[in-house]
mmCIF file of C-alpha atoms in Angstrom:
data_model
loop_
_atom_site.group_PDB
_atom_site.id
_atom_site.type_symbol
_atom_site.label_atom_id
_atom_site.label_comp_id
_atom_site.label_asym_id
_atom_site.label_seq_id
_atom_site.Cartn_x
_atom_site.Cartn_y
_atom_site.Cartn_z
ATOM 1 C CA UNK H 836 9.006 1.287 -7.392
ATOM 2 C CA UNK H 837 7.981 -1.384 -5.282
ATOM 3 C CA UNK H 838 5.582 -4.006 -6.440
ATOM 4 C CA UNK H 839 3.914 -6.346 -4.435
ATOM 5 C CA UNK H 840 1.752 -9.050 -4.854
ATOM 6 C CA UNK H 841 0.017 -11.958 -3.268
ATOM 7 C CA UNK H 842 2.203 -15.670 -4.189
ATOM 8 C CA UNK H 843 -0.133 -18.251 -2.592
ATOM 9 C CA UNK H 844 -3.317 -19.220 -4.609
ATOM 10 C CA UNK H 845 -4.987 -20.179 -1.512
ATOM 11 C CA UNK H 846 -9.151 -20.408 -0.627
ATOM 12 C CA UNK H 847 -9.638 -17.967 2.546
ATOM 13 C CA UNK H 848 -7.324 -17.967 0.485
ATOM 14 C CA UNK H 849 -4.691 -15.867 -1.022
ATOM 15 C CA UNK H 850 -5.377 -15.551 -5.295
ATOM 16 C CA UNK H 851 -2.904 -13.240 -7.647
ATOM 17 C CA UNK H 852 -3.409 -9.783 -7.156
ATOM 18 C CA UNK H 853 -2.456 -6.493 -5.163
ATOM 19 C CA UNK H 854 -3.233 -3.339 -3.463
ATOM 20 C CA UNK H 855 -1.670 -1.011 -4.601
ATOM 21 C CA UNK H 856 -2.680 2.333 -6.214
ATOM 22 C CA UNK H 857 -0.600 3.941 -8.899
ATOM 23 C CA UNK H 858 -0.941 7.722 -10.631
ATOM 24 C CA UNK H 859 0.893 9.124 -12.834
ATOM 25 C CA UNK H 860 1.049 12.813 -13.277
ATOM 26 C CA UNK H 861 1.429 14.702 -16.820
ATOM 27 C CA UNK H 862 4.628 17.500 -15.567
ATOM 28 C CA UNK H 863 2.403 19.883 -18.281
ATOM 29 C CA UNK H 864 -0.287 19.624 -16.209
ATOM 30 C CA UNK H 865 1.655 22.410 -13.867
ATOM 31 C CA UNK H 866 2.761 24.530 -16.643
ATOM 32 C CA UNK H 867 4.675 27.473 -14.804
ATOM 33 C CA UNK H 868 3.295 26.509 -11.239
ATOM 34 C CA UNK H 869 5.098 24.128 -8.911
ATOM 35 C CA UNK H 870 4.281 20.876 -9.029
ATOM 36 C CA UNK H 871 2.625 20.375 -5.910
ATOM 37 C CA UNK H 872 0.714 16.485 -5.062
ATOM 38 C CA UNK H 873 -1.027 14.080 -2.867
ATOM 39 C CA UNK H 874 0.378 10.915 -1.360
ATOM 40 C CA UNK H 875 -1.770 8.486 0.860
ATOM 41 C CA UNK H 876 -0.163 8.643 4.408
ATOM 42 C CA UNK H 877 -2.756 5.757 5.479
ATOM 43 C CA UNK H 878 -1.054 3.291 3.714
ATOM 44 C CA UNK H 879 1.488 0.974 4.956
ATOM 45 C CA UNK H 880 3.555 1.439 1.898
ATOM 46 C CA UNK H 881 4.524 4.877 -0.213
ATOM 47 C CA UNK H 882 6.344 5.710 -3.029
ATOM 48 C CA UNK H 883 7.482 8.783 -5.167
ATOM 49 C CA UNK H 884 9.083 8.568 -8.601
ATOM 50 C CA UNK H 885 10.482 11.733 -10.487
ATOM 51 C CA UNK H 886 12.558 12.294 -13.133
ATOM 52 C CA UNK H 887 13.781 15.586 -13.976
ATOM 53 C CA UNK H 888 17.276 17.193 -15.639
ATOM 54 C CA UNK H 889 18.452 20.443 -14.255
ATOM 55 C CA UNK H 890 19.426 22.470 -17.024
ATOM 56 C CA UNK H 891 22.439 25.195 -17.923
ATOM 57 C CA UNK H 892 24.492 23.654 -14.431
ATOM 58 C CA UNK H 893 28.058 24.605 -14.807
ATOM 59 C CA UNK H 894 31.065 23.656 -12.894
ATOM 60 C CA UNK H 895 32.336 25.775 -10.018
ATOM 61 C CA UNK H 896 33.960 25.520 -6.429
ATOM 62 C CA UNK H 897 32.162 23.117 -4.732
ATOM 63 C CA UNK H 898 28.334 22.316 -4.974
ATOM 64 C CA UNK H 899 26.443 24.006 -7.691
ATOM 65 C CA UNK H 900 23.564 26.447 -6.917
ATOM 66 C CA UNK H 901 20.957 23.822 -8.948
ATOM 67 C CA UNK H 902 19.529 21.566 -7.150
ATOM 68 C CA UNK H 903 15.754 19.601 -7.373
ATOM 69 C CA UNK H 904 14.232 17.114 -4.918
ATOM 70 C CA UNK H 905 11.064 15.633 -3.696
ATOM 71 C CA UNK H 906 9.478 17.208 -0.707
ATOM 72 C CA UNK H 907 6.861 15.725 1.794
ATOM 73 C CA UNK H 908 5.205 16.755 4.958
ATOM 74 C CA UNK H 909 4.747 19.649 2.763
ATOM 75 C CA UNK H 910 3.511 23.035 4.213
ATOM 76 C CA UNK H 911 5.407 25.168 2.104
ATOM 77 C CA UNK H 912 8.951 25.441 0.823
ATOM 78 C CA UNK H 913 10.619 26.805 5.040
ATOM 79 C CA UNK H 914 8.371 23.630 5.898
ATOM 80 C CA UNK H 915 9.091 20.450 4.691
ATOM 81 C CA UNK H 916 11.180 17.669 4.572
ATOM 82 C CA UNK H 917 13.239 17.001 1.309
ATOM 83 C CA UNK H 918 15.485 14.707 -0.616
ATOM 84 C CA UNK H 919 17.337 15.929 -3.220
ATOM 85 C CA UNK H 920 20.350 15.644 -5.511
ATOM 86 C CA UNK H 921 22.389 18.421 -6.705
ATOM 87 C CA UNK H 922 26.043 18.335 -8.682
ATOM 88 C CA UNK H 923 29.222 19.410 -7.461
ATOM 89 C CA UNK H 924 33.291 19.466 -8.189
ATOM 90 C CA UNK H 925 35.850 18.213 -5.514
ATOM 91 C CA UNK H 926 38.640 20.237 -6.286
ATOM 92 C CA UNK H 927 37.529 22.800 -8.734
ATOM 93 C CA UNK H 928 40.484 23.816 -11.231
ATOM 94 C CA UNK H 929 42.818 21.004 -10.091
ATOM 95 C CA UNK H 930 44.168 17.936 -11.785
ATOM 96 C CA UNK H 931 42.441 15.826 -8.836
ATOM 97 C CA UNK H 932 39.304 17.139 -9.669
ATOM 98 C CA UNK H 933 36.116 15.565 -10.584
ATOM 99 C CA UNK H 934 32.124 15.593 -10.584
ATOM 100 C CA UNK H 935 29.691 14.157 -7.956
ATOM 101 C CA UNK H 936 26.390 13.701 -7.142
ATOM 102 C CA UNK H 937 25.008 14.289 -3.954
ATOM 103 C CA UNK H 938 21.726 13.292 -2.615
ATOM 104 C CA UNK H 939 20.791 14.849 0.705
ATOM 105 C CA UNK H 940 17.912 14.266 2.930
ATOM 106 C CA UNK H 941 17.053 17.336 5.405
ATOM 107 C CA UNK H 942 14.189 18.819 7.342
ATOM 108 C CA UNK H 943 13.539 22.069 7.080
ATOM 109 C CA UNK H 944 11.320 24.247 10.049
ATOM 110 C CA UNK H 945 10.833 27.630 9.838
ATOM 111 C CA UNK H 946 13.585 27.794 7.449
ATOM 112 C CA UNK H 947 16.560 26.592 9.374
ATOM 113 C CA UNK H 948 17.291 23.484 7.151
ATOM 114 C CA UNK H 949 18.689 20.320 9.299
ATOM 115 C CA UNK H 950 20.907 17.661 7.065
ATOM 116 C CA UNK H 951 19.827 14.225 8.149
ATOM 117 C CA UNK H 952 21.830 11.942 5.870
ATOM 118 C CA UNK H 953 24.017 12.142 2.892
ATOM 119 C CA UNK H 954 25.281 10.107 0.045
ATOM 120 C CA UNK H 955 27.621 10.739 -2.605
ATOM 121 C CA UNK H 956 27.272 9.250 -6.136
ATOM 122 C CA UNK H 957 29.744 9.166 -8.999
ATOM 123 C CA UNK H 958 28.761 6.457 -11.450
ATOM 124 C CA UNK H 959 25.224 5.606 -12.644
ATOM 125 C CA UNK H 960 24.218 9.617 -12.983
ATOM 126 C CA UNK H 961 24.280 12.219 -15.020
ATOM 127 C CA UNK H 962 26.727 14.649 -13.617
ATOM 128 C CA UNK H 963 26.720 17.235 -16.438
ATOM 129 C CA UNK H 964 23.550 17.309 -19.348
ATOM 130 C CA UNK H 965 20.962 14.337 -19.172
ATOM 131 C CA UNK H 966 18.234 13.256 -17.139
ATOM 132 C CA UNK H 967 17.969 11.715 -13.801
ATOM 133 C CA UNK H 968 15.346 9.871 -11.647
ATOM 134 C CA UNK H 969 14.527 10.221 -7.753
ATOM 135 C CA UNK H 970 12.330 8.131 -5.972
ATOM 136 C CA UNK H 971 11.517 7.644 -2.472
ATOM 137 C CA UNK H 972 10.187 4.790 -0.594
ATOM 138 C CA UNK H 973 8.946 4.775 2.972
ATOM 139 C CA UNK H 974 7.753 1.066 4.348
ATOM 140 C CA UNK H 975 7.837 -0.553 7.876
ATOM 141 C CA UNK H 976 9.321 2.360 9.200
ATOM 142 C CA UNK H 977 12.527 2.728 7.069
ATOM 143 C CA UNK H 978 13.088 4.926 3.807
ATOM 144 C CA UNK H 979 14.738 4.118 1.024
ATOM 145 C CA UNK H 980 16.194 6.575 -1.926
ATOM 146 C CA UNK H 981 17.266 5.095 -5.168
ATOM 147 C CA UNK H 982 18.766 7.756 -8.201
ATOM 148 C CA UNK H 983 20.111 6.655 -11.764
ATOM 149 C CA UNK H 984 20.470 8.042 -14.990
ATOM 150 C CA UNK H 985 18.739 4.964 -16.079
ATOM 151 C CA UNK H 986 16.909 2.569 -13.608
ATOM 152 C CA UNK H 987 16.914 4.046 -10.433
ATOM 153 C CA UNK H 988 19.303 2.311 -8.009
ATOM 154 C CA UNK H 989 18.862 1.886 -4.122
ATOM 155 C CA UNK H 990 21.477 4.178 -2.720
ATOM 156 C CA UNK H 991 20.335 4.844 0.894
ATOM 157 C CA UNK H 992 18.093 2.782 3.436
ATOM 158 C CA UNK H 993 17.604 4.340 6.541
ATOM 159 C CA UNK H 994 15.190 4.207 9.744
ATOM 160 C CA UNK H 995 12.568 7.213 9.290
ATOM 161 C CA UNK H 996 8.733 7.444 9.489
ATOM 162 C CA UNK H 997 6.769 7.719 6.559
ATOM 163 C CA UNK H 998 4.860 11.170 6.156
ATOM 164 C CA UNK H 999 2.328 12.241 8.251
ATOM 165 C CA UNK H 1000 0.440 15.072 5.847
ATOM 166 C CA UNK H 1001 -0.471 13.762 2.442
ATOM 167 C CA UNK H 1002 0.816 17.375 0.637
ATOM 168 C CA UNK H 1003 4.317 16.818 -1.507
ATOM 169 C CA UNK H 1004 6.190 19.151 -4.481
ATOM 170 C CA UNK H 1005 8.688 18.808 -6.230
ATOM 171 C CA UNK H 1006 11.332 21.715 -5.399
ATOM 172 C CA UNK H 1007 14.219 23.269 -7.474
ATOM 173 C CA UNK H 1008 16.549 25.917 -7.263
ATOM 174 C CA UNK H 1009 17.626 27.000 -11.232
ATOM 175 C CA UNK H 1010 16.025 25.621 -14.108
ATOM 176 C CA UNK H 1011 14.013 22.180 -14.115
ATOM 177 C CA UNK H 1012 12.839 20.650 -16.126
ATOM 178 C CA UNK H 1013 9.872 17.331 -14.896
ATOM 179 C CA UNK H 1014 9.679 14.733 -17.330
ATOM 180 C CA UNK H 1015 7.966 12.312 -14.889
ATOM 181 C CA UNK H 1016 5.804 11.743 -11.495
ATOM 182 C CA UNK H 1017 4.291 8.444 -10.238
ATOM 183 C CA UNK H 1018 3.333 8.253 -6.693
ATOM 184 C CA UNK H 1019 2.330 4.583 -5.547
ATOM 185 C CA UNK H 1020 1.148 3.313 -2.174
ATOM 186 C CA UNK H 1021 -0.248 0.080 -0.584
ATOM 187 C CA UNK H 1022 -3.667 0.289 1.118
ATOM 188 C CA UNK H 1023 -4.157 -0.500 4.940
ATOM 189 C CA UNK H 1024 -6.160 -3.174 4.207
ATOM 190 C CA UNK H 1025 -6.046 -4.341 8.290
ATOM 191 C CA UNK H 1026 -7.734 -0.787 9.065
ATOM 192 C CA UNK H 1027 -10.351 -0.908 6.305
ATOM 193 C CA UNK H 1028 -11.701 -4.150 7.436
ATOM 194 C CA UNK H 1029 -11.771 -3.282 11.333
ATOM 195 C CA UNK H 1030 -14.948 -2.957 13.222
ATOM 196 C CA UNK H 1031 -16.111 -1.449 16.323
ATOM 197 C CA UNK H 1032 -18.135 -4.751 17.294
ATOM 198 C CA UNK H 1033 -16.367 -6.808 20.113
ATOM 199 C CA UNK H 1034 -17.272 -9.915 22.247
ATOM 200 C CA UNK H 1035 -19.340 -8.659 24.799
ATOM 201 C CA UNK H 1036 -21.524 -6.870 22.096
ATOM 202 C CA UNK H 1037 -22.434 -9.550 20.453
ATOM 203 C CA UNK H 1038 -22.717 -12.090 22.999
ATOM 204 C CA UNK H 1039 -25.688 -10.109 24.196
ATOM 205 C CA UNK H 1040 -26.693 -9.510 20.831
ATOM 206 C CA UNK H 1041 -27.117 -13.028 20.223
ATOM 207 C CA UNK H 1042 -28.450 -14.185 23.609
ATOM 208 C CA UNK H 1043 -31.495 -11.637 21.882
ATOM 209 C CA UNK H 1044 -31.397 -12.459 18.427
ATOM 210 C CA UNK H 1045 -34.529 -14.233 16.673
ATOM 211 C CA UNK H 1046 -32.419 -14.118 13.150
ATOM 212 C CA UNK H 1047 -31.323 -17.654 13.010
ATOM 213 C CA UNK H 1048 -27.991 -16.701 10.526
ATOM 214 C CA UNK H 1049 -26.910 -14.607 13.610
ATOM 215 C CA UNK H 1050 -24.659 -16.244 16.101
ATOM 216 C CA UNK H 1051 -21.409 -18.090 16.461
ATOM 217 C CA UNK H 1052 -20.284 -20.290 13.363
ATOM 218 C CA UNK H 1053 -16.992 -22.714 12.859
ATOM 219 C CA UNK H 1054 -15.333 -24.638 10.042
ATOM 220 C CA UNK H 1055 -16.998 -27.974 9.315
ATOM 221 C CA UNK H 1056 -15.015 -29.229 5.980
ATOM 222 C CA UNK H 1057 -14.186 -28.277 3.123
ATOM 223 C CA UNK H 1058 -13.942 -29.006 -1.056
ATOM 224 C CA UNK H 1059 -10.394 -27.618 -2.724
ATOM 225 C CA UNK H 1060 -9.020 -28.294 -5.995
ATOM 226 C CA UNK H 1061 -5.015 -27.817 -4.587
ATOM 227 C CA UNK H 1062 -4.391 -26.765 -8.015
ATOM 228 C CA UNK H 1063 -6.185 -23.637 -7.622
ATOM 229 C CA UNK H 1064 -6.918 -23.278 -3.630
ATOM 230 C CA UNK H 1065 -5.474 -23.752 -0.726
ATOM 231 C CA UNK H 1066 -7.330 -23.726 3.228
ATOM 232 C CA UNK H 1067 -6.111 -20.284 4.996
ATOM 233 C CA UNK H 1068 -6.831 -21.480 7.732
ATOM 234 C CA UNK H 1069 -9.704 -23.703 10.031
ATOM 235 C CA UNK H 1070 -12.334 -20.551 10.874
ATOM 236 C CA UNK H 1071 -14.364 -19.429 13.160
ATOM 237 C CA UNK H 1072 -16.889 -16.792 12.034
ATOM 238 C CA UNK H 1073 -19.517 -14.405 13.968
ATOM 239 C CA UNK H 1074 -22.183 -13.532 11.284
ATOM 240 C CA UNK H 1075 -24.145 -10.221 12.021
ATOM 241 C CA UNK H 1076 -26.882 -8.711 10.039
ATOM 242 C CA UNK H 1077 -26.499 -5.244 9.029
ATOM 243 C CA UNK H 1078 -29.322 -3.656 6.960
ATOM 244 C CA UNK H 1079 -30.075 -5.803 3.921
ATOM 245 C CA UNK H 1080 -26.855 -7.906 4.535
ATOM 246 C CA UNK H 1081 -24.895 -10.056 6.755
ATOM 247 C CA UNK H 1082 -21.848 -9.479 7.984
ATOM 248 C CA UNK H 1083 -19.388 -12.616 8.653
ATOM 249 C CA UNK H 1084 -16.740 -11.209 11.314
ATOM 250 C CA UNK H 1085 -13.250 -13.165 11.922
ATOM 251 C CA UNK H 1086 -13.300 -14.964 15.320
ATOM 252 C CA UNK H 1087 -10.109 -17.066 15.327
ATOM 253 C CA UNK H 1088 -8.720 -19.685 13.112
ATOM 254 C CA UNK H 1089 -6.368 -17.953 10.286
ATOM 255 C CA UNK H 1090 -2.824 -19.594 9.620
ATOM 256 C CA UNK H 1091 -1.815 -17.470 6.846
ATOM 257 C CA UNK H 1092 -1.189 -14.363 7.376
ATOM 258 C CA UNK H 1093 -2.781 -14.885 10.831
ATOM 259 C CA UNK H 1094 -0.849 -11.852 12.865
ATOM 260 C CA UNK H 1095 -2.880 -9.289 10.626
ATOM 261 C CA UNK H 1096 -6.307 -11.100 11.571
ATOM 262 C CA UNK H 1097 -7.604 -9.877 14.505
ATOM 263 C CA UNK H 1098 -11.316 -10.329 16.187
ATOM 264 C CA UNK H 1099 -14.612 -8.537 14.716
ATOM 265 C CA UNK H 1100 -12.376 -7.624 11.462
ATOM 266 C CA UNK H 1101 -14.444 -8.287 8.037
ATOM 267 C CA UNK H 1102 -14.122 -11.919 6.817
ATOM 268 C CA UNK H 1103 -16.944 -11.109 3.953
ATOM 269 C CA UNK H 1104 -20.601 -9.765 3.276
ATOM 270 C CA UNK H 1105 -23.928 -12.386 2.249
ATOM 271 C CA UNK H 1106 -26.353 -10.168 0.541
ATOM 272 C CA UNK H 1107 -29.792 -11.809 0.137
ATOM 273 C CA UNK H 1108 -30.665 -13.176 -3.557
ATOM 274 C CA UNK H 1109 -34.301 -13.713 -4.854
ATOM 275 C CA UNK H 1110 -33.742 -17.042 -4.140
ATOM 276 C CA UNK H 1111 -34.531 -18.409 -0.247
ATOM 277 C CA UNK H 1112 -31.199 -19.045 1.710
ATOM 278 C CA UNK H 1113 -29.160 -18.369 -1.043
ATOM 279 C CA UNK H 1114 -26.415 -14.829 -0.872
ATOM 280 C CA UNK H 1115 -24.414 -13.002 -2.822
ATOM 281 C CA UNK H 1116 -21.090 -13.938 -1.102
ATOM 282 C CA UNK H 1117 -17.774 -11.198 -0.915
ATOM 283 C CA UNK H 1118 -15.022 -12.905 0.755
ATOM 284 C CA UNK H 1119 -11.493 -11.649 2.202
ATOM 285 C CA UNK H 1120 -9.090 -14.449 1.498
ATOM 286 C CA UNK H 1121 -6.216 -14.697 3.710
ATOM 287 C CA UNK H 1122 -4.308 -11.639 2.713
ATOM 288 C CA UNK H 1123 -7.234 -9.179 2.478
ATOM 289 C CA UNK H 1124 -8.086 -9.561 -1.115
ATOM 290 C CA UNK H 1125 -12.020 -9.525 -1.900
ATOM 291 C CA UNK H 1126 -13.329 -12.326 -3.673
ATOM 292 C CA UNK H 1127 -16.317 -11.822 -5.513
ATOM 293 C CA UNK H 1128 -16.160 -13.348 -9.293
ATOM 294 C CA UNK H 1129 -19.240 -15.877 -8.786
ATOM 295 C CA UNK H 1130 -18.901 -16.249 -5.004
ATOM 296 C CA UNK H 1131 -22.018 -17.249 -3.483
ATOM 297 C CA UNK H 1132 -23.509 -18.946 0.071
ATOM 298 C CA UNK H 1133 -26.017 -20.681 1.257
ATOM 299 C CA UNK H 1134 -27.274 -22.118 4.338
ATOM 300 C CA UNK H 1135 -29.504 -25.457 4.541
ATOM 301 C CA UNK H 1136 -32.239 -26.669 6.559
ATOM 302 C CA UNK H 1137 -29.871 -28.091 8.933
ATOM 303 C CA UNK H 1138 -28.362 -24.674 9.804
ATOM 304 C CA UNK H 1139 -24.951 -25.359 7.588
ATOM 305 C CA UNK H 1140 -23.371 -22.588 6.145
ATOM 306 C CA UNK H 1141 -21.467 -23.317 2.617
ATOM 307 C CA UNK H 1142 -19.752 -20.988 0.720
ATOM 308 C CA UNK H 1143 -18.979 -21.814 -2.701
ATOM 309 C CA UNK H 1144 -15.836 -20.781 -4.936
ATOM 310 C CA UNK H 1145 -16.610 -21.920 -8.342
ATOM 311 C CA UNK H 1146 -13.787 -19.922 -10.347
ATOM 312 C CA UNK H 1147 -11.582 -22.215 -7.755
ATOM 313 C CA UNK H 1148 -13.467 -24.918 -7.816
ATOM 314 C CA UNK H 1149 -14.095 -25.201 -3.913
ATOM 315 C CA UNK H 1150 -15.866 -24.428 -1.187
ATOM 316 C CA UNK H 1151 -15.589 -24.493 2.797
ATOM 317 C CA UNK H 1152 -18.730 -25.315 4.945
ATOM 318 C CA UNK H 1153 -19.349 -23.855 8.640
ATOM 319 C CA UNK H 1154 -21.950 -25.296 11.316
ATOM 320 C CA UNK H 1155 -23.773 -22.597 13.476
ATOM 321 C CA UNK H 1156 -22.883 -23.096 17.538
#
């Protein structure tokens, strides 16, 4: 499975930490029903992980009639598509003979199966008792299978979407037996942040504004202990209230990870204290990651906006337009 996380302690900033959600399903849970589960098709990453041993497979002329895989796009078992593995002898009965593996990836629509790409395996896998894992990953448009007896080993990378309905099962033909099921996936953290507010809006918003935190804000200086923070990048903010808080919106400015910052997306949220011109501060550093542990803001008689970091032992300090 794929784990990912942030590299660059930085302040608007990029600290340790991920996105990604993890479960992990107990195979009893299903008892005598199919497994049948959820993935998150928002999210820019997803992930399947199954391990499962086919059990009483004997050898024959040519593929066995045992199989198991992991479906998605899941409607029911004519509609789907499916990768799956399944044993098989080359040359049944002959000297030359021997065991494989095959993992296949096919769609199947109304019943009529299609084969879309095949792999054989003979090393790595259990080919007669024993266990194997399957897990799928789908990420910037390309899937990737890895199988082992063991660790699971990349064995195909190809170009094809990631599903579209969240509904998966694991499918089988003979008897199966699940020992495990993780699913994993990355959050769209671009999407969660967007608004619907644009330029015009809040031009004329703030031509008629008599909040004086309201406007057009931009990076003044800043305070960073290098050890612990670095600048994302030289901001420029559009602060909007919203209810009991403010909203600061991205503008321009961002060098890291600037070509998933776009206008009116979330920067972070000021949420009024009991305490005059002092906030609660939630900030997005530079790769989406909220920062809240002891964040705070606060904006001075001379209309300058600081935001304060203690945990990193900085701060970064705007000036309103």
């Amino acid at each position: 499975m794929k784990h990912l996380f942030s590299i660059i302690l930085a302040i608007a900033v990029v600290f340790s930490g991920n996105s990604q959600k993890r479960e992990y399903y107990d195979p009893l849970s299903w008892g005598d029903n199919r497994p049948e589960f959820d993935v998150d098709t928002s999210g820019v990453f997803i992930a399947v992980e199954a391990r499962g041993e086919l059990i009483g497979v004997k050898e024959r002329r040519g593929s066995a009639k045992e199989w198991w895989g992991i479906a998605w796009n899941y409607v029911d078992d004519a509609n789907c598509c499916m990768a799956r593995i399944g044993v098989r002898n080359t040359d049944f009965g002959d000297l030359t003979d021997s065991r494989v593996l095959d993992l296949t990836v096919v769609e199947r629509r109304n019943g009529e199966e299609a084969v879309k790409h095949v792999t054989t395996l003979e090393r790595g896998v259990s080919l007669q008792k024993g266990a194997n894992s399957l897990a799928v990953e789908w990420d910037r448009g390309r899937m990737k299978l890895f199988v082992g007896a063991k660790e699971p080993e990349l064995v195909m990378d190809v170009e094809y979407p990631k599903p579209v309905q969240p509904q998966c099962a694991i499918l089988y033909s003979g008897r199966f037996k699940l020992l495990s099921l993780i699913t994993e996936s990355e959050e769209n953290k671009p999407r969660l942040l967007a608004t619907s507010y644009s330029k015009a809006m809040l031009d004329d918003r703030f031509a008629a504004s008599v909040d004086p935190i309201e406007g057009y804000w931009s990076y003044l200086d800043r305070e960073t202990d290098d050890a612990r923070a670095r600048l994302g990048g030289r901001y420029d903010l559009a602060i909007v209230r919203e209810g009991d808080e403010y909203l600061l919106l991205y503008v321009g400015g961002a060098d890291v990870n600037s070509s998933n910052w776009k206008p009116m997306m979330v920067k972070g949220r000021m949420t009024p204290t009991p305490f005059k011109s002092h906030y609660d501060l939630t900030w997005y550093d530079s790769m989406m990651v909220p920062m809240d542990d002891d964040t705070f803001s606060m904006v001075d008689d001379e209309m300058i906006l600081t935001l304060k970091f203690p945990v990193y032992r900085s701060q970064l300090r705007f000036y309103k337009r």
